[in-house]
Short mmCIF file of N, CA and C in Angstrom, two decimals:
data_model
loop_
_atom_site.label_atom_id
_atom_site.label_comp_id
_atom_site.label_asym_id
_atom_site.label_seq_id
_atom_site.Cartn_x
_atom_site.Cartn_y
_atom_site.Cartn_z
N MET A 1 353.97 109.20 -4.93
CA MET A 1 354.69 108.75 -5.89
C MET A 1 353.88 109.61 -7.15
N ALA A 2 352.64 109.17 -7.02
CA ALA A 2 351.38 108.89 -8.73
C ALA A 2 351.77 111.18 -8.92
N VAL A 3 351.67 111.74 -7.28
CA VAL A 3 351.56 113.33 -7.90
C VAL A 3 353.37 113.55 -8.04
N GLN A 4 354.18 113.19 -8.25
CA GLN A 4 355.54 113.38 -8.34
C GLN A 4 355.47 112.30 -10.14
N ILE A 5 355.21 111.81 -9.77
CA ILE A 5 354.96 111.76 -11.81
C ILE A 5 354.41 112.76 -12.40
N LYS A 6 353.15 112.96 -12.28
CA LYS A 6 352.22 113.60 -12.13
C LYS A 6 352.77 114.90 -12.36
N ASN A 7 353.42 115.33 -11.60
CA ASN A 7 354.34 116.97 -12.11
C ASN A 7 355.34 117.07 -13.26
N TYR A 8 355.99 115.62 -12.98
CA TYR A 8 357.33 115.63 -14.13
C TYR A 8 356.69 115.79 -15.74
N LEU A 9 355.56 114.34 -15.75
CA LEU A 9 355.39 114.28 -16.97
C LEU A 9 354.32 116.33 -17.58
N LYS A 10 353.87 116.67 -16.17
CA LYS A 10 352.97 117.89 -16.56
C LYS A 10 354.46 119.14 -17.66
N MET A 11 354.72 119.11 -16.60
CA MET A 11 356.29 120.27 -16.20
C MET A 11 357.00 119.70 -17.72
N GLU A 12 357.65 118.93 -17.80
CA GLU A 12 358.03 117.83 -19.34
C GLU A 12 357.21 118.53 -20.71
N LEU A 13 355.99 118.00 -20.31
CA LEU A 13 355.49 118.30 -21.97
C LEU A 13 355.12 119.79 -21.83
N GLU A 14 355.05 120.58 -20.80
CA GLU A 14 354.78 122.23 -21.39
C GLU A 14 356.28 122.28 -21.68
N THR A 15 357.39 122.38 -20.91
CA THR A 15 358.90 122.53 -21.16
C THR A 15 358.86 122.29 -22.66
N ASN A 16 358.18 121.17 -23.21
CA ASN A 16 358.48 121.37 -24.98
C ASN A 16 357.13 121.77 -25.48
N ASN A 17 356.49 122.12 -25.22
CA ASN A 17 355.36 122.90 -26.03
C ASN A 17 354.35 122.02 -26.56
N ILE A 18 354.47 120.65 -25.83
CA ILE A 18 353.35 120.13 -26.37
C ILE A 18 351.63 119.96 -25.65
N GLY A 19 351.12 119.68 -26.73
CA GLY A 19 350.11 119.95 -25.87
C GLY A 19 349.72 119.33 -25.81
N TYR A 20 348.75 118.98 -24.93
CA TYR A 20 347.73 117.65 -24.05
C TYR A 20 347.09 117.78 -23.54
N PRO A 21 345.55 117.22 -23.19
CA PRO A 21 344.01 117.38 -22.19
C PRO A 21 344.74 117.06 -20.82
N GLU A 22 344.70 117.93 -20.59
CA GLU A 22 344.61 117.86 -18.83
C GLU A 22 344.34 116.42 -18.30
N GLN A 23 342.72 115.97 -18.23
CA GLN A 23 342.46 115.04 -18.04
C GLN A 23 343.37 113.61 -17.72
N VAL A 24 344.23 113.60 -19.14
CA VAL A 24 345.34 112.80 -19.07
C VAL A 24 346.68 112.68 -18.50
N ILE A 25 346.55 113.67 -17.88
CA ILE A 25 347.64 113.58 -16.70
C ILE A 25 346.58 113.87 -15.82
N ILE A 26 345.21 114.24 -15.76
CA ILE A 26 344.53 113.88 -13.89
C ILE A 26 344.82 112.51 -14.06
N LEU A 27 344.42 111.33 -14.75
CA LEU A 27 343.99 109.84 -14.66
C LEU A 27 345.15 109.41 -13.79
N ILE A 28 346.08 109.73 -13.90
CA ILE A 28 347.41 109.22 -12.96
C ILE A 28 347.31 109.17 -11.34
N SER A 29 346.90 110.88 -11.05
CA SER A 29 346.22 110.11 -9.90
C SER A 29 344.78 110.11 -9.16
N THR A 30 343.83 110.20 -10.59
CA THR A 30 342.58 109.51 -10.24
C THR A 30 342.89 107.95 -9.82
N VAL A 31 343.93 107.49 -10.53
CA VAL A 31 343.83 105.52 -10.67
C VAL A 31 344.56 105.28 -9.85
N THR A 32 345.62 106.09 -9.16
CA THR A 32 346.45 105.95 -7.81
C THR A 32 344.93 105.70 -6.91
N ASN A 33 344.27 106.83 -6.83
CA ASN A 33 343.40 107.24 -6.06
C ASN A 33 342.40 105.45 -5.66
N VAL A 34 341.57 105.48 -7.10
CA VAL A 34 341.07 104.18 -6.68
C VAL A 34 341.37 103.00 -6.16
N VAL A 35 343.08 102.94 -6.87
CA VAL A 35 343.94 101.82 -7.03
C VAL A 35 344.00 101.83 -5.21
N ALA A 36 343.73 102.79 -4.35
CA ALA A 36 344.44 102.45 -2.83
C ALA A 36 342.96 102.16 -2.19
N LYS A 37 342.02 103.05 -2.72
CA LYS A 37 340.40 102.86 -1.93
C LYS A 37 340.30 101.26 -2.26
N ALA A 38 340.27 100.53 -3.77
CA ALA A 38 340.23 98.93 -3.13
C ALA A 38 340.85 98.80 -2.58
N ARG A 39 342.40 98.90 -2.44
CA ARG A 39 343.09 97.86 -1.91
C ARG A 39 342.35 97.63 -0.43
N ASN A 40 341.92 98.78 0.37
CA ASN A 40 342.02 99.31 1.64
C ASN A 40 340.08 98.63 1.63
N ASN A 41 339.70 98.74 0.80
CA ASN A 41 338.04 98.31 0.43
C ASN A 41 338.06 97.06 0.85
N PHE A 42 338.72 96.22 -0.25
CA PHE A 42 338.22 95.66 -0.57
C PHE A 42 338.60 94.13 0.16
N SER A 43 338.05 93.50 1.02
CA SER A 43 338.68 92.02 1.34
C SER A 43 338.17 90.85 0.81
N ASP A 44 339.15 89.27 0.95
CA ASP A 44 338.91 88.34 0.05
C ASP A 44 337.46 88.34 0.86
N SER A 45 336.84 88.04 1.70
CA SER A 45 335.33 87.84 1.46
C SER A 45 334.40 88.70 1.12
N HIS A 46 334.59 89.80 0.59
CA HIS A 46 333.84 90.15 0.21
C HIS A 46 333.75 89.76 -2.08
N SER A 47 335.29 89.53 -1.96
CA SER A 47 335.13 89.10 -3.80
C SER A 47 335.22 87.55 -4.11
N GLY A 48 335.35 86.82 -2.74
CA GLY A 48 335.55 85.48 -3.29
C GLY A 48 336.61 84.88 -3.66
N ASN A 49 337.65 85.93 -2.34
CA ASN A 49 338.98 85.21 -2.39
C ASN A 49 339.97 86.20 -3.95
N ARG A 50 339.48 86.84 -3.86
CA ARG A 50 339.99 86.86 -5.48
C ARG A 50 340.34 88.46 -5.69
N ALA A 51 340.45 89.37 -3.99
CA ALA A 51 340.20 90.62 -4.27
C ALA A 51 342.12 91.06 -5.13
N GLU A 52 342.83 90.10 -4.57
CA GLU A 52 344.18 90.93 -4.60
C GLU A 52 344.22 90.89 -6.91
N LYS A 53 343.63 89.23 -6.76
CA LYS A 53 343.50 89.29 -9.01
C LYS A 53 342.92 90.59 -9.58
N TRP A 54 342.18 90.78 -8.72
CA TRP A 54 340.82 91.79 -9.29
C TRP A 54 341.56 93.80 -9.47
N VAL A 55 342.57 93.82 -8.28
CA VAL A 55 342.50 95.02 -8.16
C VAL A 55 344.05 94.78 -8.97
N ALA A 56 344.59 93.47 -9.18
CA ALA A 56 346.27 93.46 -10.32
C ALA A 56 345.40 93.80 -11.31
N ILE A 57 344.65 93.43 -11.82
CA ILE A 57 344.26 92.92 -13.63
C ILE A 57 343.71 94.83 -13.91
N PHE A 58 342.80 95.41 -12.77
CA PHE A 58 342.53 96.92 -12.97
C PHE A 58 343.77 97.81 -13.33
N ILE A 59 344.55 97.64 -11.93
CA ILE A 59 346.08 98.63 -12.40
C ILE A 59 346.52 98.31 -13.66
N ARG A 60 346.87 96.52 -14.18
CA ARG A 60 347.42 96.12 -14.79
C ARG A 60 346.83 96.85 -16.48
N ASP A 61 345.26 96.76 -16.67
CA ASP A 61 344.69 97.16 -17.02
C ASP A 61 344.55 99.06 -17.75
N ASN A 62 344.80 99.44 -16.76
CA ASN A 62 344.79 101.16 -16.45
C ASN A 62 345.34 101.76 -16.90
N VAL A 63 347.07 101.06 -16.16
CA VAL A 63 348.50 101.84 -16.28
C VAL A 63 348.41 101.98 -17.58
N ASN A 64 348.09 100.19 -18.89
CA ASN A 64 348.22 100.41 -19.77
C ASN A 64 347.82 101.27 -20.80
N SER A 65 346.47 101.64 -20.20
CA SER A 65 346.22 102.79 -21.07
C SER A 65 346.23 104.08 -21.29
N ILE A 66 346.87 103.59 -20.06
CA ILE A 66 347.36 105.85 -19.70
C ILE A 66 348.63 105.88 -20.57
N VAL A 67 349.60 104.67 -19.98
CA VAL A 67 350.69 104.76 -20.34
C VAL A 67 350.38 105.64 -22.33
N LYS A 68 349.42 104.28 -23.09
CA LYS A 68 349.66 104.45 -24.58
C LYS A 68 348.59 106.06 -25.09
N MET A 69 348.17 106.52 -23.93
CA MET A 69 347.29 107.92 -24.51
C MET A 69 349.07 109.04 -24.37
N ILE A 70 349.03 108.78 -22.58
CA ILE A 70 350.71 109.84 -22.69
C ILE A 70 351.70 109.76 -24.24
N LEU A 71 351.83 108.67 -24.38
CA LEU A 71 352.65 108.67 -25.46
C LEU A 71 352.45 109.34 -27.16
N ASN A 72 351.42 108.65 -27.03
CA ASN A 72 350.67 110.57 -28.22
C ASN A 72 350.67 111.34 -28.19
N PHE A 73 350.99 111.93 -26.64
CA PHE A 73 351.25 113.37 -26.92
C PHE A 73 353.03 113.81 -26.92
N ILE A 74 354.11 112.41 -26.78
CA ILE A 74 354.85 112.97 -26.34
C ILE A 74 355.86 112.43 -27.83
#
């Protein structure tokens, strides 16, 4: 899904001739990859039974930051 969202945003920005740094769009798939790895590699025993909370906070903060950056270019 992240790839589809990334491709859609890239196409919309380019169609509307809106300049943007490529890194902003790449962040979408990068963060998705990090979250997937974190979810698969962290267990509750390694994080004091707080793995789900850590991943949720990480996702929330990164999604918020990415959306704010993308909105600057739309």
